[in-house]
Structures are given as structure tokens and as C-alpha cells.
Amino acid sequence: MFGNAVAVPANSPHLRKSGSRPVVSDLEYLSGTDAGNGVDETPLHSREADDLKSTILTMNPTAIVPSPILLWRFKVFLFILWGLFCCKIGWDSVMRMSVDLRDLFLYEAFLYYNPLLLVTMMVWFWGINLWVFSQSNVNHAKIFELDQNHLTHREIWKCATWMTIVVPTSMTAYLYLYSHGEVSLAASQPVLLYVAVVMILVFPFEIFYLSSRYFLLRTLWRIVFPLQAITFADFFVADILTSMSKVFSDLERSVCRMIHRQVATIAWFEADSVCGSHSVAIPVVLVLPYLFRLFQCLRQYKDTGEKATLLNALKYSTAVPVIFLSALKYHVFPDRWTNFYRPLWLLSSVLNSSYSFYWDVKRDWDLSTFTRIFKFNRPHFFSHLLYGRKWVYIWVLGSNLILRCTWTYKLSAHLRHNYLTVFTITALEIFRRFQWIFFRVENEWNKMNSKTNIQITSNLPTEEDKLLNSSNHNV
């Protein structure tokens, strides 16, 4: 009974491994085996197989996914629609306020939200920097010693997009709730936003680009406590922080108001209050980024012994009198300020702007030849517009000089009465830093390549070594 081996077809469906053959092959097999019974059901089974194939094709998810261009246009449409909606709600909310309180109301809203708006602007610009680096031959990952999981320009722009959505949305909610009498709910909006930003930065799990967040926090820690050798990423980020000192000043005042529960109130407009415009914390916070950079230069001099680092430290020290002489206006007699401290403030401002401009052009950049940062690997409109053009250098030098001078306006506490003017100047300073990044990173990349070429050249054998080696042969 069990003695004879049973012949099993090689294409039996019972011997088929899972996933090795499609289901249609089983139908084809069955349609062929039924012919041995004398019943010709080939047309029926072929029709069933065609129906099954059509069902599988209709269930394929790739067949219903819209094109990337159509999806991108739809996202842009939603983004513009959301922007118009926020502008409409914000404008109506401001118009509901009385004329005498409207300016104070906007001033307070700008205090809470302009730091995060400026940070969002910096993130957008940094994404553009990375895009240019990716199009040219500048390996920024090697310069900053980044791992393979570093963020690309697309991921940076994705973060900037979410920041552009969340921050104005919270600001719109604040304006709407405050204008409609919901003061307590309005006061919670900036507090919740700041708490969410801190939570995202310190979240210890593998989401929201953990490795990049850790790199940023570690770099900030190394900037505040320069107890180790200074890397390029350390002083690069520290330089960017000097351009955002006004951001930190407003952050300090916002947190001060949140701690003292003065959000959505006008009592804090008293200049001598804890969080008022005459607070000594304002110049202290303004000067901190420059002190961090100063200590970095001293640390570099300790490690390398290069005298240029001392000259660089002197440059950052010139910002200290600009900040504190300006703050003295609120703590000395008016005549004393006008006749003595104001001329000193003007002199220190000119010195700081001139020295900083000289260092940008002579040390941080290398404008001896035409820059190749805008020479892309593939033909591109922006490469054709910017590469090898003299107007680029004229624009960069002129705008850098002008914005270096106007930056003194931001550092001076006694000039910061018009919040829109200060916001504009701070945004222009961030734009100047955005331009500065292109030439500074390219200069560092050229230095790294020159060192590599020198090492390769020193390892190559000389003509004398070749002659000596050729004479050492066996006879």
C-alpha cells in the first residue's frame, strides 16, 4: 500500500514555497490538470485568472498615489491658504484693540514670538547653505565632523516648514484670545510653545533627529564651557550666536515674564520693573555670546600658541564697551551720559564695526581669487548668476560693511524703542551671517585641501630617493 513511491509533479502547488510563485500559477496548474478528467475548463479558469489579475492591479497602492509635483502643489496651496487665514485672524484681532493699547499689545506679542521667528529664519537660511554646499564640491560634513546620519538640506527645510507653521499659529491664537477677553488662555500660548521647544530639544528617544539634536546640544555645551580643544563647529556656531544676541536678550525677558506671571499684562512696561527695559539682565545676556567667543579664542591660543587668536579675541572684546556704555544711559544722570559716556559709546561702536569688517574680509574669507562656492557640479541658473560675477563681491563687501555698522544699533539698549526697526535690523544681521557662512566654510574647505595636498607631496619620493633606490639592485 505504501511501498510504491507516488509521483508528484514538480510544479505541484503543495510543494511550492511561500512567496515563490504567484497565485495565478496555481490557477494555471488547476486548469491544466482538469483536462486529464476529460473536462475542458480552460476558458473558465483563464477568465477567473484574468479577473484575479485585474483585482490585484486595482489593489496596487502605487496605482493611486498622485504625482510628486501634484502633491507638492497641493501642499503649497494649503500653506498659502493657512498663511492668509492667520493674517486675516491676526489683523481682525489687532483691530479689535483700542488705539491707545494697540501698540503696546503688538510690542508684547513681538517680545514673545520674534525670537522664535528669527530662529526659524536662520534655519531656512542654513538649509539654503547646505543646498549650495551639496551642489558644489564643498564637503561640509567633513568640515564639521558630522556622521553619516547628519541632516540634509531637505530635512532642514522640513524642520523650518514646521517651525513656520507652529510659531505663527501660536502667535495668531495669542492675538485672537487676548483680543476676545480670554486673557488666561492667551497667556498660556507662548508658555506652551516655549515648553514644547525645550521638550523637543531634550527628548531622549530616537525621534525628531536624535543624533542631530544631540550634536547641537553638545556643541552648545562646549561653547558655554570651553574646557576642551576648540573644533571648527564650536566657534562656527558661536559666531552665529553672536549674530543672535538680540534673540537671547528677548528670550531672557520672555522667560522672566513667564516666571513672574506677567504674560498678557501691561504692568511690565514700567521701565524699572523686574522685566522692564532698564533691567541689568539685558546687557548681561547681550554680551554673553561675545564672551563665549572670547574665551574660545583664549583657549585656542593656549592650545596652539598662534598670536592671531589673540587678535581675534581682541575683536570680540570690542563689543563689550558698546553694550555696557549704552546700558549706562539708564543708570547715570542725563548730562553725564551726553557729555561723557555717549562719545565713548560712539567711539567704541566705530572701533567694533571697523575691526569686525576687517576681520571678515582679511581672516574669515579668502577673496584673493574668485570664489568657487557657487560653481555647481551641474548647470544651474543660480550658478550662472553668481559664479565668477564681480557684482557678487561688490554686494558682499558693501552689504557686510553697512550691516556691521547697523548691528551696533541692536547692541545698544538705549536705541531699542522701535521694536519693528530692531526686528528688521536683527533679521538683516541674520542675512549677513547667512552670506558670511558661504565664504567662511569655503575658506576652511580650501585650507583642509591645501593641508592634504602638502601631506601627499611630502610623502612622494624625491628624485634623489629614486636614484638611490634604483642603484640598490642585485648583480
Tab-separated table of C-alpha atoms in Angstrom:
chain	number	residue	atom	x	y	z
A	1	MET	CA	0.000	0.000	0.000
A	2	PHE	CA	2.821	2.386	0.932
A	3	GLY	CA	5.553	0.594	-0.871
A	4	ASN	CA	5.398	2.379	-4.212
A	5	ALA	CA	6.571	5.983	-4.438
A	6	VAL	CA	3.953	8.371	-5.550
A	7	ALA	CA	4.981	10.558	-8.455
A	8	VAL	CA	4.344	14.175	-7.567
A	9	PRO	CA	4.561	16.819	-10.288
A	10	ALA	CA	7.449	19.225	-9.882
A	11	ASN	CA	5.149	22.168	-10.152
A	12	SER	CA	2.696	20.932	-7.530
A	13	PRO	CA	1.202	23.790	-5.533
A	14	HIS	CA	1.553	21.724	-2.360
A	15	LEU	CA	5.338	21.732	-2.738
A	16	ARG	CA	5.591	25.403	-3.648
A	17	LYS	CA	7.399	27.581	-1.146
A	18	SER	CA	5.544	30.519	0.283
A	19	GLY	CA	6.000	33.577	-1.894
A	20	SER	CA	7.959	31.776	-4.631
A	21	ARG	CA	5.178	31.633	-7.206
A	22	PRO	CA	2.160	33.895	-7.687
A	23	VAL	CA	-1.359	32.690	-7.042
A	24	VAL	CA	-2.107	32.861	-10.754
A	25	SER	CA	0.247	29.934	-11.359
A	26	ASP	CA	-1.991	27.743	-9.173
A	27	LEU	CA	-4.941	28.615	-11.330
A	28	GLU	CA	-2.994	27.805	-14.432
A	29	TYR	CA	-1.962	24.485	-12.951
A	30	LEU	CA	-5.504	23.576	-11.991
A	31	SER	CA	-6.775	24.458	-15.411
A	32	GLY	CA	-4.220	22.125	-16.934
A	33	THR	CA	-4.833	19.159	-14.590
A	34	ASP	CA	-8.580	19.199	-15.124
A	35	ALA	CA	-8.003	18.231	-18.728
A	36	GLY	CA	-6.989	14.770	-17.539
A	37	ASN	CA	-10.503	14.192	-16.255
A	38	GLY	CA	-11.947	14.851	-19.639
A	39	VAL	CA	-13.375	18.218	-18.705
A	40	ASP	CA	-12.078	21.211	-20.629
A	41	GLU	CA	-12.424	24.186	-18.277
A	42	THR	CA	-9.566	26.219	-19.708
A	43	PRO	CA	-11.708	29.215	-20.820
A	44	LEU	CA	-13.400	29.368	-17.412
A	45	HIS	CA	-10.184	29.281	-15.436
A	46	SER	CA	-8.439	31.746	-17.736
A	47	ARG	CA	-11.318	34.156	-17.224
A	48	GLU	CA	-11.013	33.724	-13.448
A	49	ALA	CA	-7.265	34.299	-13.665
A	50	ASP	CA	-7.788	37.499	-15.654
A	51	ASP	CA	-10.298	38.725	-13.059
A	52	LEU	CA	-7.815	37.941	-10.279
A	53	LYS	CA	-5.024	39.783	-12.085
A	54	SER	CA	-7.213	42.834	-12.613
A	55	THR	CA	-8.195	42.759	-8.920
A	56	ILE	CA	-4.513	42.656	-7.879
A	57	LEU	CA	-3.683	45.574	-10.180
A	58	THR	CA	-6.512	47.662	-8.798
A	59	MET	CA	-5.344	46.927	-5.236
A	60	ASN	CA	-1.782	48.067	-6.017
A	61	PRO	CA	-1.227	51.211	-3.901
A	62	THR	CA	1.234	52.696	-6.358
A	63	ALA	CA	-1.506	52.982	-8.929
A	64	ILE	CA	-3.470	55.511	-6.843
A	65	VAL	CA	-0.613	57.651	-5.457
A	66	PRO	CA	-0.661	61.132	-7.029
A	67	SER	CA	2.386	62.502	-8.762
A	68	PRO	CA	5.004	64.252	-6.587
A	69	ILE	CA	4.530	67.532	-8.446
A	70	LEU	CA	0.764	67.482	-7.876
A	71	LEU	CA	1.270	66.646	-4.201
A	72	TRP	CA	3.823	69.448	-3.811
A	73	ARG	CA	1.466	71.963	-5.415
A	74	PHE	CA	-1.318	70.874	-3.094
A	75	LYS	CA	0.947	71.386	-0.045
A	76	VAL	CA	1.949	74.841	-1.277
A	77	PHE	CA	-1.727	75.700	-1.760
A	78	LEU	CA	-2.547	74.613	1.796
A	79	PHE	CA	0.461	76.536	3.135
A	80	ILE	CA	-0.619	79.760	1.388
A	81	LEU	CA	-4.213	79.260	2.496
A	82	TRP	CA	-3.064	78.770	6.095
A	83	GLY	CA	-0.909	81.934	5.883
A	84	LEU	CA	-3.814	84.016	4.613
A	85	PHE	CA	-6.039	82.627	7.335
A	86	CYS	CA	-3.539	83.536	10.073
A	87	CYS	CA	-3.079	87.030	8.621
A	88	LYS	CA	-6.840	87.564	8.499
A	89	ILE	CA	-7.409	86.392	12.075
A	90	GLY	CA	-4.413	88.352	13.388
A	91	TRP	CA	-5.435	91.575	11.645
A	92	ASP	CA	-9.014	91.371	12.893
A	93	SER	CA	-7.765	90.675	16.411
A	94	VAL	CA	-5.455	93.689	16.403
A	95	MET	CA	-8.199	95.956	15.055
A	96	ARG	CA	-10.446	94.979	17.955
A	97	MET	CA	-7.993	96.566	20.395
A	98	SER	CA	-8.274	100.215	21.375
A	99	VAL	CA	-5.871	102.605	19.690
A	100	ASP	CA	-4.004	103.521	22.868
A	101	LEU	CA	-3.307	99.851	23.743
A	102	ARG	CA	-2.716	98.529	20.235
A	103	ASP	CA	0.969	99.439	20.029
A	104	LEU	CA	1.691	98.019	23.483
A	105	PHE	CA	-0.237	94.890	22.573
A	106	LEU	CA	1.858	94.310	19.444
A	107	TYR	CA	5.059	95.107	21.326
A	108	GLU	CA	4.329	92.371	23.841
A	109	ALA	CA	3.408	89.864	21.127
A	110	PHE	CA	6.656	90.613	19.289
A	111	LEU	CA	8.612	90.136	22.511
A	112	TYR	CA	7.405	86.561	22.878
A	113	TYR	CA	7.429	85.439	19.270
A	114	ASN	CA	10.128	87.377	17.424
A	115	PRO	CA	12.951	85.226	18.911
A	116	LEU	CA	11.430	82.035	17.512
A	117	LEU	CA	10.588	83.748	14.224
A	118	LEU	CA	14.225	84.815	13.842
A	119	VAL	CA	15.429	81.307	14.709
A	120	THR	CA	13.078	79.944	12.041
A	121	MET	CA	14.560	82.388	9.556
A	122	MET	CA	18.068	81.204	10.455
A	123	VAL	CA	17.034	77.563	9.918
A	124	TRP	CA	15.682	78.398	6.449
A	125	PHE	CA	18.948	80.137	5.562
A	126	TRP	CA	21.001	77.229	6.889
A	127	GLY	CA	19.059	74.900	4.600
A	128	ILE	CA	19.987	77.115	1.648
A	129	ASN	CA	23.636	76.988	2.741
A	130	LEU	CA	23.537	73.187	2.805
A	131	TRP	CA	21.859	73.084	-0.600
A	132	VAL	CA	24.638	75.191	-2.125
A	133	PHE	CA	27.269	73.000	-0.455
A	134	SER	CA	25.622	69.891	-1.891
A	135	GLN	CA	25.608	71.407	-5.387
A	136	SER	CA	29.264	72.424	-5.221
A	137	ASN	CA	32.355	70.485	-4.208
A	138	VAL	CA	32.374	71.612	-0.573
A	139	ASN	CA	32.103	68.662	1.814
A	140	HIS	CA	30.555	70.358	4.825
A	141	ALA	CA	30.099	67.034	6.648
A	142	LYS	CA	33.864	66.560	6.705
A	143	ILE	CA	34.455	70.148	7.818
A	144	PHE	CA	32.046	69.899	10.753
A	145	GLU	CA	32.991	66.269	11.501
A	146	LEU	CA	29.419	65.052	11.089
A	147	ASP	CA	28.406	61.404	10.997
A	148	GLN	CA	26.549	59.728	8.170
A	149	ASN	CA	23.185	60.498	9.802
A	150	HIS	CA	23.566	64.276	9.522
A	151	LEU	CA	20.612	66.256	8.235
A	152	THR	CA	20.434	67.201	4.579
A	153	HIS	CA	19.062	70.458	3.267
A	154	ARG	CA	15.695	68.807	2.609
A	155	GLU	CA	15.377	67.709	6.229
A	156	ILE	CA	16.444	71.154	7.427
A	157	TRP	CA	13.768	72.725	5.250
A	158	LYS	CA	11.223	70.266	6.618
A	159	CYS	CA	12.055	71.400	10.163
A	160	ALA	CA	11.887	75.039	9.061
A	161	THR	CA	8.483	74.429	7.455
A	162	TRP	CA	7.026	73.040	10.668
A	163	MET	CA	8.523	75.924	12.644
A	164	THR	CA	6.979	78.364	10.145
A	165	ILE	CA	3.603	76.740	10.730
A	166	VAL	CA	3.678	76.292	14.502
A	167	VAL	CA	5.112	79.660	15.625
A	168	PRO	CA	2.734	81.957	13.652
A	169	THR	CA	-0.181	79.691	14.581
A	170	SER	CA	0.590	80.139	18.273
A	171	MET	CA	1.010	83.881	17.740
A	172	THR	CA	-2.358	84.071	15.951
A	173	ALA	CA	-4.012	82.167	18.794
A	174	TYR	CA	-2.454	84.582	21.291
A	175	LEU	CA	-3.735	87.645	19.410
A	176	TYR	CA	-7.216	86.171	18.959
A	177	LEU	CA	-7.669	85.028	22.552
A	178	TYR	CA	-6.296	88.243	24.048
A	179	SER	CA	-8.474	90.480	21.871
A	180	HIS	CA	-11.572	88.444	22.784
A	181	GLY	CA	-11.003	88.733	26.536
A	182	GLU	CA	-9.600	85.227	27.140
A	183	VAL	CA	-6.517	86.563	28.900
A	184	SER	CA	-5.600	83.391	30.789
A	185	LEU	CA	-5.806	81.241	27.662
A	186	ALA	CA	-3.843	83.835	25.713
A	187	ALA	CA	-1.106	83.863	28.353
A	188	SER	CA	-0.741	80.089	28.063
A	189	GLN	CA	0.054	80.156	24.329
A	190	PRO	CA	3.695	81.395	24.435
A	191	VAL	CA	4.335	79.348	27.579
A	192	LEU	CA	3.171	76.133	25.899
A	193	LEU	CA	5.201	76.949	22.799
A	194	TYR	CA	8.425	77.505	24.735
A	195	VAL	CA	7.897	74.345	26.783
A	196	ALA	CA	7.282	72.340	23.590
A	197	VAL	CA	10.503	73.641	22.028
A	198	VAL	CA	12.540	72.676	25.093
A	199	MET	CA	10.913	69.242	25.270
A	200	ILE	CA	11.662	68.535	21.620
A	201	LEU	CA	15.305	69.564	22.038
A	202	VAL	CA	15.939	67.352	25.090
A	203	PHE	CA	13.664	64.428	24.151
A	204	PRO	CA	15.924	61.374	24.728
A	205	PHE	CA	14.291	58.968	22.279
A	206	GLU	CA	15.101	58.121	18.671
A	207	ILE	CA	12.659	60.550	17.103
A	208	PHE	CA	12.945	64.111	15.841
A	209	TYR	CA	16.526	63.524	14.606
A	210	LEU	CA	18.065	62.467	17.913
A	211	SER	CA	21.685	62.410	16.688
A	212	SER	CA	21.424	65.934	15.237
A	213	ARG	CA	19.756	67.302	18.393
A	214	TYR	CA	22.457	65.682	20.494
A	215	PHE	CA	25.162	67.218	18.287
A	216	LEU	CA	23.614	70.669	18.681
A	217	LEU	CA	23.239	70.391	22.457
A	218	ARG	CA	26.779	69.037	22.827
A	219	THR	CA	28.147	71.905	20.736
A	220	LEU	CA	26.268	74.459	22.843
A	221	TRP	CA	27.678	72.853	25.992
A	222	ARG	CA	31.208	73.069	24.585
A	223	ILE	CA	30.627	76.742	23.744
A	224	VAL	CA	29.476	77.639	27.247
A	225	PHE	CA	32.260	75.589	28.877
A	226	PRO	CA	35.329	75.646	26.568
A	227	LEU	CA	37.259	73.108	28.647
A	228	GLN	CA	38.463	71.122	25.629
A	229	ALA	CA	40.143	71.793	22.300
A	230	ILE	CA	38.020	74.065	20.118
A	231	THR	CA	36.742	72.491	16.903
A	232	PHE	CA	35.555	74.294	13.796
A	233	ALA	CA	31.923	73.501	14.653
A	234	ASP	CA	32.392	75.045	18.115
A	235	PHE	CA	33.493	78.502	17.036
A	236	PHE	CA	31.329	78.402	13.903
A	237	VAL	CA	28.153	78.013	15.965
A	238	ALA	CA	29.484	80.530	18.495
A	239	ASP	CA	29.909	83.104	15.697
A	240	ILE	CA	26.305	82.525	14.671
A	241	LEU	CA	25.213	83.047	18.281
A	242	THR	CA	26.848	86.499	18.298
A	243	SER	CA	24.528	87.462	15.446
A	244	MET	CA	21.567	86.256	17.513
A	245	SER	CA	22.414	88.003	20.782
A	246	LYS	CA	19.229	90.087	20.464
A	247	VAL	CA	17.296	86.805	20.245
A	248	PHE	CA	18.742	85.662	23.572
A	249	SER	CA	18.010	89.040	25.133
A	250	ASP	CA	14.342	88.796	24.172
A	251	LEU	CA	14.257	85.168	25.299
A	252	GLU	CA	15.504	86.233	28.715
A	253	ARG	CA	12.838	88.913	29.007
A	254	SER	CA	10.127	86.497	27.837
A	255	VAL	CA	11.137	83.812	30.335
A	256	CYS	CA	11.359	86.481	33.043
A	257	ARG	CA	7.781	87.488	32.337
A	258	MET	CA	6.626	83.883	32.341
A	259	ILE	CA	8.286	83.181	35.691
A	260	HIS	CA	6.802	86.311	37.280
A	261	ARG	CA	3.402	85.639	35.676
A	262	GLN	CA	3.350	88.883	33.745
A	263	VAL	CA	2.351	87.411	30.375
A	264	ALA	CA	-0.606	89.175	28.714
A	265	THR	CA	-0.348	92.125	31.094
A	266	ILE	CA	0.887	95.685	30.649
A	267	ALA	CA	2.289	96.213	34.139
A	268	TRP	CA	5.738	95.156	32.972
A	269	PHE	CA	6.018	98.257	30.747
A	270	GLU	CA	7.288	100.073	33.790
A	271	ALA	CA	10.937	100.527	32.864
A	272	ASP	CA	12.264	99.892	36.385
A	273	SER	CA	10.303	96.678	36.923
A	274	VAL	CA	11.963	93.271	37.186
A	275	CYS	CA	11.451	92.532	33.484
A	276	GLY	CA	11.473	96.129	32.278
A	277	SER	CA	13.621	97.790	29.648
A	278	HIS	CA	16.080	99.100	32.276
A	279	SER	CA	16.896	95.666	33.653
A	280	VAL	CA	20.603	94.910	34.102
A	281	ALA	CA	19.963	91.415	32.736
A	282	ILE	CA	19.574	92.831	29.213
A	283	PRO	CA	23.219	93.907	28.669
A	284	VAL	CA	24.456	90.812	30.525
A	285	VAL	CA	22.636	88.473	28.146
A	286	LEU	CA	23.647	90.552	25.119
A	287	VAL	CA	27.339	90.261	25.967
A	288	LEU	CA	27.347	86.528	26.745
A	289	PRO	CA	27.820	85.269	23.129
A	290	TYR	CA	30.800	87.597	22.702
A	291	LEU	CA	32.331	86.437	25.974
A	292	PHE	CA	31.906	82.803	24.928
A	293	ARG	CA	33.710	83.535	21.679
A	294	LEU	CA	36.400	85.480	23.556
A	295	PHE	CA	37.088	82.524	25.864
A	296	GLN	CA	37.256	80.225	22.854
A	297	CYS	CA	39.991	82.371	21.303
A	298	LEU	CA	41.946	82.305	24.564
A	299	ARG	CA	41.577	78.541	24.698
A	300	GLN	CA	42.849	78.279	21.114
A	301	TYR	CA	45.864	80.387	22.000
A	302	LYS	CA	46.590	78.074	24.929
A	303	ASP	CA	46.428	75.013	22.661
A	304	THR	CA	48.154	76.348	19.538
A	305	GLY	CA	50.147	79.402	20.602
A	306	GLU	CA	49.029	81.329	17.496
A	307	LYS	CA	49.043	85.095	18.042
A	308	ALA	CA	46.214	85.525	15.533
A	309	THR	CA	43.829	84.005	18.081
A	310	LEU	CA	44.686	86.833	20.492
A	311	LEU	CA	43.876	89.394	17.812
A	312	ASN	CA	40.596	87.594	17.236
A	313	ALA	CA	39.878	87.694	20.975
A	314	LEU	CA	40.521	91.444	20.881
A	315	LYS	CA	37.879	91.787	18.188
A	316	TYR	CA	35.185	90.231	20.388
A	317	SER	CA	36.282	92.276	23.385
A	318	THR	CA	35.456	95.496	21.470
A	319	ALA	CA	31.747	94.589	21.669
A	320	VAL	CA	31.753	94.731	25.475
A	321	PRO	CA	32.051	98.552	25.837
A	322	VAL	CA	29.424	99.063	23.113
A	323	ILE	CA	26.889	97.086	25.131
A	324	PHE	CA	27.604	98.358	28.629
A	325	LEU	CA	28.186	102.024	27.721
A	326	SER	CA	24.782	102.029	26.065
A	327	ALA	CA	23.151	100.475	29.131
A	328	LEU	CA	24.632	103.176	31.353
A	329	LYS	CA	22.181	105.707	29.958
A	330	TYR	CA	19.511	104.374	32.321
A	331	HIS	CA	21.765	104.474	35.370
A	332	VAL	CA	23.574	107.855	35.161
A	333	PHE	CA	22.475	111.472	35.021
A	334	PRO	CA	21.438	112.723	31.543
A	335	ASP	CA	24.192	115.347	31.400
A	336	ARG	CA	26.784	112.789	32.349
A	337	TRP	CA	25.561	110.496	29.584
A	338	THR	CA	25.508	113.213	26.919
A	339	ASN	CA	28.870	114.773	27.694
A	340	PHE	CA	30.967	111.767	28.645
A	341	TYR	CA	29.514	108.294	28.045
A	342	ARG	CA	27.849	108.946	24.704
A	343	PRO	CA	31.114	109.992	22.932
A	344	LEU	CA	32.774	106.892	24.359
A	345	TRP	CA	29.911	104.771	23.081
A	346	LEU	CA	30.222	106.265	19.585
A	347	LEU	CA	33.976	105.674	19.543
A	348	SER	CA	33.640	102.069	20.680
A	349	SER	CA	30.894	101.458	18.092
A	350	VAL	CA	33.096	102.684	15.243
A	351	LEU	CA	36.009	100.603	16.516
A	352	ASN	CA	33.914	97.440	16.822
A	353	SER	CA	32.340	97.785	13.376
A	354	SER	CA	35.647	98.562	11.633
A	355	TYR	CA	37.573	95.802	13.344
A	356	SER	CA	34.838	93.218	12.657
A	357	PHE	CA	34.627	94.183	8.980
A	358	TYR	CA	38.395	93.949	8.589
A	359	TRP	CA	38.469	90.517	10.201
A	360	ASP	CA	35.653	89.226	7.986
A	361	VAL	CA	37.408	90.199	4.777
A	362	LYS	CA	41.018	89.529	5.759
A	363	ARG	CA	40.782	86.489	8.023
A	364	ASP	CA	37.443	84.700	7.771
A	365	TRP	CA	37.165	84.976	3.983
A	366	ASP	CA	39.624	84.453	1.179
A	367	LEU	CA	38.734	86.867	-1.607
A	368	SER	CA	42.150	86.761	-3.303
A	369	THR	CA	40.591	84.779	-6.139
A	370	PHE	CA	37.063	84.286	-7.391
A	371	THR	CA	35.200	82.005	-5.055
A	372	ARG	CA	34.161	78.601	-6.332
A	373	ILE	CA	31.388	78.067	-3.817
A	374	PHE	CA	28.794	78.900	-6.483
A	375	LYS	CA	30.350	76.652	-9.140
A	376	PHE	CA	27.846	73.814	-9.171
A	377	ASN	CA	28.508	70.298	-10.412
A	378	ARG	CA	25.644	70.602	-12.896
A	379	PRO	CA	24.440	73.585	-14.927
A	380	HIS	CA	22.080	75.690	-12.845
A	381	PHE	CA	20.527	79.124	-13.056
A	382	PHE	CA	21.960	80.302	-9.731
A	383	SER	CA	25.414	79.064	-10.628
A	384	HIS	CA	25.281	81.017	-13.888
A	385	LEU	CA	24.010	84.081	-11.997
A	386	LEU	CA	26.554	84.062	-9.140
A	387	TYR	CA	29.710	82.224	-10.174
A	388	GLY	CA	32.555	84.474	-11.296
A	389	ARG	CA	30.476	87.669	-11.157
A	390	LYS	CA	32.159	90.818	-9.858
A	391	TRP	CA	28.893	92.241	-8.610
A	392	VAL	CA	28.709	89.386	-6.081
A	393	TYR	CA	31.893	90.592	-4.390
A	394	ILE	CA	30.833	94.239	-4.527
A	395	TRP	CA	27.493	93.321	-2.967
A	396	VAL	CA	29.029	91.102	-0.263
A	397	LEU	CA	31.649	93.675	0.754
A	398	GLY	CA	29.236	96.614	0.692
A	399	SER	CA	26.381	94.881	2.497
A	400	ASN	CA	28.730	93.394	5.085
A	401	LEU	CA	30.167	96.838	5.896
A	402	ILE	CA	26.754	98.507	6.151
A	403	LEU	CA	25.196	95.735	8.227
A	404	ARG	CA	28.219	95.634	10.515
A	405	CYS	CA	27.564	99.289	11.298
A	406	THR	CA	23.806	98.918	11.753
A	407	TRP	CA	24.378	95.918	14.009
A	408	THR	CA	25.603	98.385	16.628
A	409	TYR	CA	22.026	99.679	16.771
A	410	LYS	CA	20.903	96.305	18.009
A	411	LEU	CA	23.629	96.069	20.656
A	412	SER	CA	22.660	99.439	22.121
A	413	ALA	CA	19.861	99.138	24.662
A	414	HIS	CA	19.079	102.863	24.652
A	415	LEU	CA	18.190	102.763	20.937
A	416	ARG	CA	15.810	99.818	21.069
A	417	HIS	CA	12.478	101.624	21.381
A	418	ASN	CA	11.041	100.838	17.942
A	419	TYR	CA	10.528	97.076	18.026
A	420	LEU	CA	9.838	96.829	14.286
A	421	THR	CA	13.101	98.607	13.466
A	422	VAL	CA	15.059	96.392	15.837
A	423	PHE	CA	13.385	93.271	14.411
A	424	THR	CA	14.301	94.347	10.870
A	425	ILE	CA	17.920	95.074	11.790
A	426	THR	CA	18.224	91.720	13.561
A	427	ALA	CA	16.783	89.957	10.523
A	428	LEU	CA	19.296	91.776	8.294
A	429	GLU	CA	22.125	90.715	10.603
A	430	ILE	CA	20.997	87.098	10.255
A	431	PHE	CA	21.014	87.599	6.479
A	432	ARG	CA	24.560	88.986	6.718
A	433	ARG	CA	25.605	85.917	8.683
A	434	PHE	CA	23.951	83.759	6.020
A	435	GLN	CA	26.206	85.367	3.402
A	436	TRP	CA	29.210	85.068	5.692
A	437	ILE	CA	28.712	81.283	6.010
A	438	PHE	CA	29.323	80.664	2.291
A	439	PHE	CA	32.761	82.251	2.241
A	440	ARG	CA	33.804	81.105	5.711
A	441	VAL	CA	33.040	77.438	5.039
A	442	GLU	CA	34.676	77.567	1.612
A	443	ASN	CA	37.784	79.140	3.123
A	444	GLU	CA	38.006	76.325	5.678
A	445	TRP	CA	37.493	73.727	2.928
A	446	ASN	CA	40.323	75.237	0.892
A	447	LYS	CA	42.606	75.131	3.945
A	448	MET	CA	41.814	71.465	4.515
A	449	ASN	CA	42.535	70.629	0.870
A	450	SER	CA	45.815	72.543	0.912
A	451	LYS	CA	46.945	70.657	4.022
A	452	THR	CA	46.030	67.362	2.373
A	453	ASN	CA	47.978	68.269	-0.768
A	454	ILE	CA	51.017	69.230	1.309
A	455	GLN	CA	50.920	65.908	3.114
A	456	ILE	CA	50.633	63.989	-0.147
A	457	THR	CA	53.508	65.958	-1.655
A	458	SER	CA	55.716	65.353	1.394
A	459	ASN	CA	55.100	61.599	1.138
A	460	LEU	CA	56.093	61.423	-2.531
A	461	PRO	CA	59.707	60.250	-3.170
A	462	THR	CA	62.171	62.830	-4.456
A	463	GLU	CA	64.450	62.417	-7.463
A	464	GLU	CA	67.404	61.650	-5.168
A	465	ASP	CA	65.430	58.897	-3.444
A	466	LYS	CA	64.525	57.407	-6.827
A	467	LEU	CA	68.211	57.333	-7.896
A	468	LEU	CA	69.280	55.728	-4.620
A	469	ASN	CA	66.571	53.120	-4.870
A	470	SER	CA	67.466	52.325	-8.484
A	471	SER	CA	71.128	51.676	-7.540
A	472	ASN	CA	70.186	49.116	-4.909
A	473	HIS	CA	69.860	46.130	-7.219
A	474	ASN	CA	71.267	42.665	-7.090
A	475	VAL	CA	74.027	41.701	-9.506
